[in-house]
Short mmCIF file of C-alpha atoms in Angstrom, two decimals:
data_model
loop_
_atom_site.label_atom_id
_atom_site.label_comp_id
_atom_site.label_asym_id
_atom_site.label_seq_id
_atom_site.Cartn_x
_atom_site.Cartn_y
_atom_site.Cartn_z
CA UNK A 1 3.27 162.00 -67.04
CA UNK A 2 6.24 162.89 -69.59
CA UNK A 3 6.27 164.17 -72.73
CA UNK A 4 6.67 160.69 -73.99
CA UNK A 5 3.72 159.36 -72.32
CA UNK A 6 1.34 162.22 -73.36
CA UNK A 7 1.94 161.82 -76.93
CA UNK A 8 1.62 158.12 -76.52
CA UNK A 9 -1.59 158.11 -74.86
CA UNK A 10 -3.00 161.58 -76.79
CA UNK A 11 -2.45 159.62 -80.14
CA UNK A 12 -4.27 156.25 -79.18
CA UNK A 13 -0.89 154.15 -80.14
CA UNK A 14 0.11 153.75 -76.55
CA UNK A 15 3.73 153.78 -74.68
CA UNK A 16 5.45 151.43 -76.29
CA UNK A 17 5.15 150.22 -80.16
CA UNK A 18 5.73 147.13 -81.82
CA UNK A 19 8.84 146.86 -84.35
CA UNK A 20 7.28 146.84 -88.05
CA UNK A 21 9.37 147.61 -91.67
CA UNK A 22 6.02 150.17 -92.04
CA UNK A 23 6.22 152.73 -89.04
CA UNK A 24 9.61 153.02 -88.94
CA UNK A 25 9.28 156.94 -89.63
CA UNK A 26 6.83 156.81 -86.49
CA UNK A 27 9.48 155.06 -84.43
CA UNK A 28 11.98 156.82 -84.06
CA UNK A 29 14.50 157.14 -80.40
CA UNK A 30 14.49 159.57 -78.24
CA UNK A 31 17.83 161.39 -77.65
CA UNK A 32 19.08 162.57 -74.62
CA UNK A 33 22.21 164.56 -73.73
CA UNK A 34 24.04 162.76 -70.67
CA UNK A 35 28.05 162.10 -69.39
CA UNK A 36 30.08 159.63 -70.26
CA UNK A 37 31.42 157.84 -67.75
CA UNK A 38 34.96 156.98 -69.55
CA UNK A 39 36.04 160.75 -70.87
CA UNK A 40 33.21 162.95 -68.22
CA UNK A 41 32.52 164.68 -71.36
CA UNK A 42 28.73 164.94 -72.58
CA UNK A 43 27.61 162.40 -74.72
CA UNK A 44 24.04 161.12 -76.29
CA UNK A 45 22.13 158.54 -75.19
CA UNK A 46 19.00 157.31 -77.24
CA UNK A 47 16.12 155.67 -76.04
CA UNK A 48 13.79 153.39 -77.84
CA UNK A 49 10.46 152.41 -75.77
CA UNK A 50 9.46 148.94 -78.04
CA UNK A 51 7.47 146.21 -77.50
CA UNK A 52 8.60 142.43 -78.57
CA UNK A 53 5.41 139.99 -79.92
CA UNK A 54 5.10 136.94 -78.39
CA UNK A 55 6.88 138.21 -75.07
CA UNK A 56 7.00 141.84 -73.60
CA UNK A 57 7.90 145.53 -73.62
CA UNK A 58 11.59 147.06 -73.23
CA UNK A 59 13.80 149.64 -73.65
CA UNK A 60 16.75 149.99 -75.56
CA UNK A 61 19.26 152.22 -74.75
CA UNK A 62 22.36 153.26 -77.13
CA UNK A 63 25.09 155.57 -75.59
CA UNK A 64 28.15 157.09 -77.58
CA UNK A 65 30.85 159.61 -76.85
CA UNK A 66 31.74 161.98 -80.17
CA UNK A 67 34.84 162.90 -78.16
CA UNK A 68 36.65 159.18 -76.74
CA UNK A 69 34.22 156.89 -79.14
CA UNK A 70 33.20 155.24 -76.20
CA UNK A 71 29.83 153.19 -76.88
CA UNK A 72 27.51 151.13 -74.54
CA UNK A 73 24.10 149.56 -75.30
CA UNK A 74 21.52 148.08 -72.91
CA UNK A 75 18.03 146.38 -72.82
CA UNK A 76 16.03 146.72 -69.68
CA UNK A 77 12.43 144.95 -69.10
CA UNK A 78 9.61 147.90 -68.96
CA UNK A 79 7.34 144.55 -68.00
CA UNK A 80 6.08 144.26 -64.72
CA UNK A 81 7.58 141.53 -62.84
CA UNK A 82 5.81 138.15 -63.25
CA UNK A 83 4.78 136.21 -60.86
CA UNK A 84 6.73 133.51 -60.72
CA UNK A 85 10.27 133.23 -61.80
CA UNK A 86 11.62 131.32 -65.41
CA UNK A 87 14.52 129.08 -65.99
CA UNK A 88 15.33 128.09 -69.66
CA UNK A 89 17.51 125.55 -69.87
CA UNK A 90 19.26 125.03 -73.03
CA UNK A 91 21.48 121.91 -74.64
CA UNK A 92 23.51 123.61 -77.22
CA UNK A 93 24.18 120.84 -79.65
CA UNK A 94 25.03 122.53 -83.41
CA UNK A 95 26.27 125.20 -84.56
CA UNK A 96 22.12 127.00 -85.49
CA UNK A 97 21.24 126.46 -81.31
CA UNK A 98 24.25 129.51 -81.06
CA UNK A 99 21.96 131.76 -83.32
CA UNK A 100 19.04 131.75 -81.06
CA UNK A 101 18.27 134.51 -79.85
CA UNK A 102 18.10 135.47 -76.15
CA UNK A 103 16.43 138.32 -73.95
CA UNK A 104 18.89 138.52 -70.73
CA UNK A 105 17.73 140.49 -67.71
CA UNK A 106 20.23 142.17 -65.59
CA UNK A 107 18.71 140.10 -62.62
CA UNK A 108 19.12 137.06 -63.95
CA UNK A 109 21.66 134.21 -63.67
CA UNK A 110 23.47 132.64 -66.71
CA UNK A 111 25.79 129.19 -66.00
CA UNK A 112 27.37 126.65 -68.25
CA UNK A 113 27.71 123.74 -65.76
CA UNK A 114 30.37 121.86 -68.34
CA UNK A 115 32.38 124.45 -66.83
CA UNK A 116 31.47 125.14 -63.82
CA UNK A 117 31.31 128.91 -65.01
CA UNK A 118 28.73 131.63 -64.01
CA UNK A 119 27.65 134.85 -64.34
CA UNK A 120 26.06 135.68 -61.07
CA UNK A 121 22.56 138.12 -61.51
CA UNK A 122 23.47 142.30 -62.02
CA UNK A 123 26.56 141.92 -62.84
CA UNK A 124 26.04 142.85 -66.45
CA UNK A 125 23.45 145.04 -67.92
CA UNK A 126 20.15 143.23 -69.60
CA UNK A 127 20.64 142.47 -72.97
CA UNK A 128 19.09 141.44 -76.30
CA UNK A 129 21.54 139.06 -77.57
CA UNK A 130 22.21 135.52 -79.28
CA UNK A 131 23.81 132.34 -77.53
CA UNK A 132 27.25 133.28 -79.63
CA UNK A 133 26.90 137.08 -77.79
CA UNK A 134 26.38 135.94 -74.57
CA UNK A 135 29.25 133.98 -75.01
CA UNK A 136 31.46 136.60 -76.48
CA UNK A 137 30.05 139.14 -73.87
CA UNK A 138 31.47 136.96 -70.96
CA UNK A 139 34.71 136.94 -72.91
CA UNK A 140 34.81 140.43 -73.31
CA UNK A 141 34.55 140.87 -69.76
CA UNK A 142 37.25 138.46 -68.57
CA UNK A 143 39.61 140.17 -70.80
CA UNK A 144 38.92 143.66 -69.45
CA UNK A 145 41.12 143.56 -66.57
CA UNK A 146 43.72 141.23 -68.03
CA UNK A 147 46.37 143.81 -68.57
CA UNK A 148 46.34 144.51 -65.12
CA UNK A 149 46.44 140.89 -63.94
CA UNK A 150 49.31 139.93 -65.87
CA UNK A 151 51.52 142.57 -64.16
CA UNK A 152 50.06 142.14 -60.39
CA UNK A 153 49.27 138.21 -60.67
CA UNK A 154 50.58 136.74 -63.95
CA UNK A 155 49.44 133.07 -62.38
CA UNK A 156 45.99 134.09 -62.31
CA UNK A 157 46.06 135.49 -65.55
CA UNK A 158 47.24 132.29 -67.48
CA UNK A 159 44.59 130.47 -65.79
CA UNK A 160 42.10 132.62 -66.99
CA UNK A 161 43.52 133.06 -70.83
CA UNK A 162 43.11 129.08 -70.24
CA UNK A 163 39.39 129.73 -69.33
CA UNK A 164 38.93 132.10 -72.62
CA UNK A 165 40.19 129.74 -74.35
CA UNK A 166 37.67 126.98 -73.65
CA UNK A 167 34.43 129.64 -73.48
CA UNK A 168 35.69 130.32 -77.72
CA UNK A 169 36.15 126.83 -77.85
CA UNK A 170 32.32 126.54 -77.01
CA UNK A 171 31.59 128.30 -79.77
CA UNK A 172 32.42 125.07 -82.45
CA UNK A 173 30.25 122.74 -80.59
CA UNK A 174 32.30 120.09 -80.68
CA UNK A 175 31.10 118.67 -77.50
CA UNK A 176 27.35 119.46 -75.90
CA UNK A 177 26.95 121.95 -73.28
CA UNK A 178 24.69 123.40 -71.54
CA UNK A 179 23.34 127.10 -71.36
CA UNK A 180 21.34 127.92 -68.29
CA UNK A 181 19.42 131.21 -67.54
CA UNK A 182 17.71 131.54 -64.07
CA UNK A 183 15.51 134.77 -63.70
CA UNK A 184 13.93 135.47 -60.69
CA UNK A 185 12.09 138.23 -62.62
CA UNK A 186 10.34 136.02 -64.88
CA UNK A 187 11.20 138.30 -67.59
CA UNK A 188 14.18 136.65 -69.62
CA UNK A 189 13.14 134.65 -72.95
CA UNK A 190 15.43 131.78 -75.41
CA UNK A 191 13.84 131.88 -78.57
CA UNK A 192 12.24 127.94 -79.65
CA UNK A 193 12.73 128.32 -83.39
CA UNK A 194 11.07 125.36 -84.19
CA UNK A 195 7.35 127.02 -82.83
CA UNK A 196 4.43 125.16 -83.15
CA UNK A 197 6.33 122.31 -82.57
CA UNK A 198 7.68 121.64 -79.45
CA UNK A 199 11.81 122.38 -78.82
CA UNK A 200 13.33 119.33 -77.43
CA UNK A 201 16.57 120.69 -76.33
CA UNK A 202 14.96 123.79 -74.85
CA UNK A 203 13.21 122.79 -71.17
CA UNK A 204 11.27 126.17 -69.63
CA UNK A 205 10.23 125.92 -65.98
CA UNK A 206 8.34 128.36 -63.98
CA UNK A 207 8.80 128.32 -60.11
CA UNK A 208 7.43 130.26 -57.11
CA UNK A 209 10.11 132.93 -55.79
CA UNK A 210 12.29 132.66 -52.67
CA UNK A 211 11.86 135.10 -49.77
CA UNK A 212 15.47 136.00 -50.95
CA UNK A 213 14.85 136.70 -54.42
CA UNK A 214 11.33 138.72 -53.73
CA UNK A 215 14.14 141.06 -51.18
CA UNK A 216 16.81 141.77 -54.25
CA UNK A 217 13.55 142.21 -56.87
CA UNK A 218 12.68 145.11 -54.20
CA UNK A 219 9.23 143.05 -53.15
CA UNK A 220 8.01 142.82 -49.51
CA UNK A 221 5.13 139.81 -48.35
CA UNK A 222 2.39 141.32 -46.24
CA UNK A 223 3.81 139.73 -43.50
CA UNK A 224 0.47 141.22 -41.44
CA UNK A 225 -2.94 140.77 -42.18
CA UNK A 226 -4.49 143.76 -39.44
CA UNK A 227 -6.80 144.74 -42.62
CA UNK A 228 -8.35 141.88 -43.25
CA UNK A 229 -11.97 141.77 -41.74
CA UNK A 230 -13.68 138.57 -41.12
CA UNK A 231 -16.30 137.60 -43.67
CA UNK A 232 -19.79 136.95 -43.02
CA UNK A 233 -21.36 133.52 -44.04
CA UNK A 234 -23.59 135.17 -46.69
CA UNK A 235 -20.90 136.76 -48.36
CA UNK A 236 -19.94 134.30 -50.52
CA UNK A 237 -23.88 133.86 -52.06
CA UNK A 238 -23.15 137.69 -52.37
CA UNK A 239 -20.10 137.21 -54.56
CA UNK A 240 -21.81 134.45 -56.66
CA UNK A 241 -24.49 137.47 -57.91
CA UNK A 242 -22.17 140.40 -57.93
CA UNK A 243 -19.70 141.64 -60.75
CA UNK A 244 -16.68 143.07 -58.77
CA UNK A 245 -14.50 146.01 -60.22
CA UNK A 246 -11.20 147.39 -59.48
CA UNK A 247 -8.46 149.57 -60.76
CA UNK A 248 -5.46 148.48 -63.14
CA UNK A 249 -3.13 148.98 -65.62
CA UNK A 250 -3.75 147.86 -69.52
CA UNK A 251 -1.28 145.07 -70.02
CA UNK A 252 -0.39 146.84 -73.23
CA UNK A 253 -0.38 150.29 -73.51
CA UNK A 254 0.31 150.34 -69.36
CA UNK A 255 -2.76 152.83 -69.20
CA UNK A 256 -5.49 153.17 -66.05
CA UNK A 257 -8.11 150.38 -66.91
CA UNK A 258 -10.63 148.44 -64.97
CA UNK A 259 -10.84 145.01 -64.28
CA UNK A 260 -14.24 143.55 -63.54
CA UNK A 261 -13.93 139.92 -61.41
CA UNK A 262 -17.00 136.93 -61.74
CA UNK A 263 -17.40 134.08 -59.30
CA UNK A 264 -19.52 131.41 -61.67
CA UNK A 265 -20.38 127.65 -61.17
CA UNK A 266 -19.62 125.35 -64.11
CA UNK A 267 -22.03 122.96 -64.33
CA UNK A 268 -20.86 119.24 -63.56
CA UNK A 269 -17.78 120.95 -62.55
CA UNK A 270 -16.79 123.59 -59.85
CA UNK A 271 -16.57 127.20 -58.96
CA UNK A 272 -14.02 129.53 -61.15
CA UNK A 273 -12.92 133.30 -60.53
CA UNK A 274 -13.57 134.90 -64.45
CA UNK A 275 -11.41 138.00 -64.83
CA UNK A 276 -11.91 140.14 -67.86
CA UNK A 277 -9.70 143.65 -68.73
CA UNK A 278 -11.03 146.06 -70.85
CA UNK A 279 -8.68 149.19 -71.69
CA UNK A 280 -10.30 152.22 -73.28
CA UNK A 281 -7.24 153.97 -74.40
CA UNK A 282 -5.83 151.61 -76.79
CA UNK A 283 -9.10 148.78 -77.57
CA UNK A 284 -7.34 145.72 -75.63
CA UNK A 285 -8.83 142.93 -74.20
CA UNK A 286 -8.15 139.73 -72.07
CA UNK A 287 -9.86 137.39 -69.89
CA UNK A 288 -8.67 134.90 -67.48
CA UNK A 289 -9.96 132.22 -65.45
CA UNK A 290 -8.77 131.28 -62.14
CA UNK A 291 -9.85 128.02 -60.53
CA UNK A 292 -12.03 128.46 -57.46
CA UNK A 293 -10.95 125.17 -55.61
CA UNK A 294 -7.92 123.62 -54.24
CA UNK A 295 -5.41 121.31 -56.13
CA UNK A 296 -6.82 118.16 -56.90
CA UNK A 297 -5.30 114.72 -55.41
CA UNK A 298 -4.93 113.31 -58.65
CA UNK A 299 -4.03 114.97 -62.30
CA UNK A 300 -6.37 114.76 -65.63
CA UNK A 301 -5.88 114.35 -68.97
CA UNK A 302 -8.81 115.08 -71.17
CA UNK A 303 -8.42 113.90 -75.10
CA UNK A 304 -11.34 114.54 -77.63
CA UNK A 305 -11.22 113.08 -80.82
CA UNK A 306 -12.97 115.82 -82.51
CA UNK A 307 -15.04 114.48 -85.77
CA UNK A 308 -17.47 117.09 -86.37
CA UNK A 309 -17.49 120.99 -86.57
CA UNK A 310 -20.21 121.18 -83.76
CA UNK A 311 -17.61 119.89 -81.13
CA UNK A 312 -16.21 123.29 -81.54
CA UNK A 313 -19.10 125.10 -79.76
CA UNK A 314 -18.14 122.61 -76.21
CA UNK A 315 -16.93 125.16 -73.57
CA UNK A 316 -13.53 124.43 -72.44
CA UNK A 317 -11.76 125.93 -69.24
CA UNK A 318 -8.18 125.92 -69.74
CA UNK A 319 -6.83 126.56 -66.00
CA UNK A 320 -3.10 128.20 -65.60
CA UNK A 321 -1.54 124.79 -64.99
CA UNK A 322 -2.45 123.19 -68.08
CA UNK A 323 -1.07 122.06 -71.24
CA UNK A 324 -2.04 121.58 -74.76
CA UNK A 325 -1.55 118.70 -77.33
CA UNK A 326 -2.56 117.86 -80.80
CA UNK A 327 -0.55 114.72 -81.98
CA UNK A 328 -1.75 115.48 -85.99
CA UNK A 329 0.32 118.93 -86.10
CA UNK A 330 3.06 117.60 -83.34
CA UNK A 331 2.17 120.41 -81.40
CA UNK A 332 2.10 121.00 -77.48
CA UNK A 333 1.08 124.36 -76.03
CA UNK A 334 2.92 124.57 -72.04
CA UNK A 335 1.34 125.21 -69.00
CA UNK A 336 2.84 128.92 -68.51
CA UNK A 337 1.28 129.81 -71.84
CA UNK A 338 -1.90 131.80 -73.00
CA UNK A 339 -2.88 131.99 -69.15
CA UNK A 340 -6.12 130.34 -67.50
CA UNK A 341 -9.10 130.48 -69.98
CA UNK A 342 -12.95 129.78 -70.31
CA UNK A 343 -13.57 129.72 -73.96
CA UNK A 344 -15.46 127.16 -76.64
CA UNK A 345 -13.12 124.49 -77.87
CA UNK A 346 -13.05 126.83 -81.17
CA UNK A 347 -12.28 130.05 -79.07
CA UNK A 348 -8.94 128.32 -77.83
CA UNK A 349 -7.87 126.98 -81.18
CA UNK A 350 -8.36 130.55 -82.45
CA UNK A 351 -6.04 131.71 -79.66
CA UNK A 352 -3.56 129.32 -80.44
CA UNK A 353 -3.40 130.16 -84.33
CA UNK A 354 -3.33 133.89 -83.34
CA UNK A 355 -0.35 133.13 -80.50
CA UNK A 356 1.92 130.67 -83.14
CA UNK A 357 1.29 132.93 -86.41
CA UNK A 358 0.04 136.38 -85.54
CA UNK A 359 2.13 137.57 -82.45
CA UNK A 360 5.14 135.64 -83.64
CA UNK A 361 7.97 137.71 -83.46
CA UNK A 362 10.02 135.51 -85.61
CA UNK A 363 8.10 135.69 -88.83
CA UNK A 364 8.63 139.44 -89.23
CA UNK A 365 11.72 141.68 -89.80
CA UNK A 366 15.69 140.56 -89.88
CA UNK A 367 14.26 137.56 -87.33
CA UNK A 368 12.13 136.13 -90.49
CA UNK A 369 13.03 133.65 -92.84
CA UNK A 370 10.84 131.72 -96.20
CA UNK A 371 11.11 128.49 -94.30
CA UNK A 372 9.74 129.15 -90.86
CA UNK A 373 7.11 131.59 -92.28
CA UNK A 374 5.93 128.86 -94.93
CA UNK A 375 6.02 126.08 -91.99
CA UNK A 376 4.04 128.55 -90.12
CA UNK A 377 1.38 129.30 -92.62
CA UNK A 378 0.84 125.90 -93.36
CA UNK A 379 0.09 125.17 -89.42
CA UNK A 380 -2.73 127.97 -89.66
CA UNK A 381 -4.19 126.20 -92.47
CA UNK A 382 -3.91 122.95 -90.29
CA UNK A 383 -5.71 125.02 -87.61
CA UNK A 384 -8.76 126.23 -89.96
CA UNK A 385 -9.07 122.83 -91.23
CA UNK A 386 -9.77 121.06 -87.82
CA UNK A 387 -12.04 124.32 -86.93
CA UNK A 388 -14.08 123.93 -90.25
CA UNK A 389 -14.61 120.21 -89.43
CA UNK A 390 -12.21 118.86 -92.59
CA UNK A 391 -10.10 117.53 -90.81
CA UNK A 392 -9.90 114.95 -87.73
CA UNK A 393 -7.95 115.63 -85.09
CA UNK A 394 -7.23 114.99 -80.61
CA UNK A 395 -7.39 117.51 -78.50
CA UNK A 396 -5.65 116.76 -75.06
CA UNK A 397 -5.70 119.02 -71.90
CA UNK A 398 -3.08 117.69 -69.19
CA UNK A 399 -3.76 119.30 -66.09
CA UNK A 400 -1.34 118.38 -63.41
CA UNK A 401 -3.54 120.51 -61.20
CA UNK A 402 -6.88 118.93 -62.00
CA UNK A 403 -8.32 122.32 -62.44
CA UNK A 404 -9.04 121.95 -66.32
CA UNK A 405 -12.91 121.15 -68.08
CA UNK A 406 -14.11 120.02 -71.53
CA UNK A 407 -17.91 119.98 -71.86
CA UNK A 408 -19.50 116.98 -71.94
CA UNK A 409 -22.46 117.54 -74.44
CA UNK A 410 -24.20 113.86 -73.40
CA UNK A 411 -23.70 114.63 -70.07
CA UNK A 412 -24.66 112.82 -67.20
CA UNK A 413 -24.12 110.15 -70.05
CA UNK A 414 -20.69 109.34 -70.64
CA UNK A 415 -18.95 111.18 -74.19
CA UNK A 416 -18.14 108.35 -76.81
CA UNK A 417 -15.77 110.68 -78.08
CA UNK A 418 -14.07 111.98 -74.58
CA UNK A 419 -11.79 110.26 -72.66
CA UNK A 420 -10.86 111.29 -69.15
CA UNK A 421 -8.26 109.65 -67.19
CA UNK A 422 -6.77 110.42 -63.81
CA UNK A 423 -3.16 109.75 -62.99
CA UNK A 424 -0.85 110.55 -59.84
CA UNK A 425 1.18 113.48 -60.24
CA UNK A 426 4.95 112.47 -60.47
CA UNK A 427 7.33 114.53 -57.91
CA UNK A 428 8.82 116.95 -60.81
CA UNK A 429 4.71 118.18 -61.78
CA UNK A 430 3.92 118.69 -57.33
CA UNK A 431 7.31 120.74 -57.28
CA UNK A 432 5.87 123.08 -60.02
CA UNK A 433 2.58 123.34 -58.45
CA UNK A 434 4.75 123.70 -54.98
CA UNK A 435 3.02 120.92 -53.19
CA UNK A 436 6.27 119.47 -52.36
CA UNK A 437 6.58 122.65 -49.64
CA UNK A 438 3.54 122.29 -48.29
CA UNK A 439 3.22 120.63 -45.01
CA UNK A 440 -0.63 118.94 -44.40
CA UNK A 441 0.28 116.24 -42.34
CA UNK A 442 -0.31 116.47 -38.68
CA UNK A 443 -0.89 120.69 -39.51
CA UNK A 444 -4.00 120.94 -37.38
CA UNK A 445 -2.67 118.92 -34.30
CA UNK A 446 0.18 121.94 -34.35
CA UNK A 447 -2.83 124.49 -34.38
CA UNK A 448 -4.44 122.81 -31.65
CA UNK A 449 -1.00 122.33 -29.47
CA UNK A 450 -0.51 126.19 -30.19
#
């Protein structure tokens, strides 16, 4: 363990620390002496381990040279890597969608179709950035080597001063474009700056990783299974009545934790895997919920029309795959966010609140502004209002995955107040649960032939 690490963990505050305006004597880089790579003189490079709300833990690195003023900065992701990978997909429209402001990792892919340009993954450093400084950065780069070119290949030069020329022109938005970041990693983020609400020129999709992309991310598929040991009929009545445990690492202060693991039946529903963390060194907790069947053949959406304050004691499991809507506030929660949970219909509008106005990142520091903290606060309020029973509201769960439950409390009766409905997936929703992959027709005539 370094020296970092052991005062991290020996004062309770953990690794890596959140930006605040009060701890900024706590906070403070660590500075290293190391060469610079344009003069081979020694330089400094400082290193700041901090954690962005709302998204994840990095590191930012600062290099300069005292002796050739040579400078270099650079964000790496000190997340794990997710498991699946992210695409944010961005139509640039005004002049405020350039401000927004970006988390680039080195492995990921940026393109502007409009012009058929792209930055293919490692060839520039990870960086914490706007839409204007990604732009700029790709400029920056193109002109490097242009001294050279115009004395070895001046024809290739003027048709890239021609390509400068329309990246900067990108920058007045006089036409649409768009901004696409592919990360393998799962670990890049666009900032939606109009949060609750959704972003409608900002489209986020998660999808399962190539064999490819798990190779260059340095991850290897048990292509074996020699340890796995067949399984006795009885074991699964054993798992119902046991509480499993294994070893882990605390999501936030990256610390040795256990996990403990739950197979439970929901009544009038189906079997679930409940996961719960519980770290010692730093306090934090999460559960998650993992659905114990298969995909279901058809999708559901669930809408409650919630009228009284006791509908907030109806257990609720929110599975990985689904969304959240309540028309009143114009608010939708995606898939991909606040993971799979089993909660009371009050527990996950708690954990919404808490998500949107808490762990915002936005409503703190330079990244803050009167207007988006007031429009904020006022969608807490909302929030409390609907909890406290003062004001009406629908709750709809949209499971593509049919995975998702809202208690019915007249059950077997049918819920005046609960609608369930059951629709066909469309082909975009089975290529995000990867069904389109999947081949079940005619599989077990193969086994059989094999």
């Amino acid at each position: 363990m370094s020296v970092i690490e052991e005062e991290g963990v020996r004062g309770g505050k953990g690794v890596f620390r959140e930006i605040c305006a009060e701890d900024d004597v706590d906070l403070q880089p660590t500075e290293i002496e190391s060469l610079c790579m344009n003069c081979y003189k020694n330089g400094s490079t400082r290193l700041l381990l901090t954690k962005i709300p709302f998204f994840k833990e990095i590191i930012i690195s600062s290099f300069t040279c005292p002796h050739c003023n040579w400078s270099n900065t650079e964000v790496q992701s000190a997340g794990r890597i997710q498991e699946q990978g992210v695409t944010y997909t961005l139509k640039v429209r005004s002049k405020q969608d350039l401000n927004r402001e970006v988390v680039k990792a080195d492995c990921a892919t940026t393109t502007i179709p409009e012009l058929d340009f792209e930055i293919p993954a490692y060839t520039q450093k990870g960086s914490l950035s706007t839409v204007e400084g990604l732009i700029d950065r790709a400029v920056a780069g193109l002109e490097q080597d242009q001294p050279v070119r115009q004395a070895t290949d001046p024809e290739v030069a003027a048709k890239i001063d021609e390509f400068m020329q329309k990246l900067k022109k990108l920058k007045d938005v006089e036409n649409e474009f768009t901004l696409v970041i592919n990360d393998p990693s799962g670990n890049s983020f666009v900032e939606n700056p109009f949060a609750p609400q959704k972003d409608e020129v900002l489209t986020v999709t998660q999808y399962k990783r190539t064999a490819e992309q798990d190779a260059q991310l340095g991850l290897k598929e048990n292509e074996t299974k020699e340890e796995e040991e067949e399984t006795p009929g009885n074991d699964i009545e054993t798992l119902r009545n046991e509480v499993l445990v294994f070893n882990t690492n605390c999501p936030e202060c990256n610390a040795p934790a256990s996990t403990n693991m739950k197979l439970v039946q929901i009544p009038h529903f189906k079997e679930v895997i409940i996961m719960a963390t519980n770290c010692d060194n730093c306090g934090h907790r999460t559960n998650e919920v993992k659905s114990g069947g298969a995909t279901e053949e058809l999708g559901t959406r669930i809408t409650l029309r919630v009228t009284d304050p006791s509908d907030m004691s109806r257990d609720l499991l929110k599975s990985e795959t689904c969304s959240v809507l309540i028309p009143e506030l114009e608010f939708e929660l995606g898939m991909a966010a606040l993971g799979g949970k089993f909660t009371t219909l009050e527990g996950l509008l708690k954990d919404i609140k808490e998500l949107i106005v808490s762990k915002n990142p936005f409503t703190c520091g330079d990244s803050s502004t009167p207007e988006r903290a007031e429009k904020l606060e006022i969608f807490g309020k909302k929030i409390d209002k609907i909890i406290a029973g003062e004001m009406e509201a629908h709750i709809i769960l949209n499971d593509p995955a049919g995975n998702s439950y809202l208690q019915n409390v007249y059950a077997p009766d049918p819920d005046p107040e609960m609608k369930i409905e059951k629709y066909k997936r469309t082909f975009e929703q089975n290529d995000d649960l990867g069904l389109n992959d999947m081949k079940i027709e005619g599989y077990r005539e193969d086994i059989s032939d094999s």
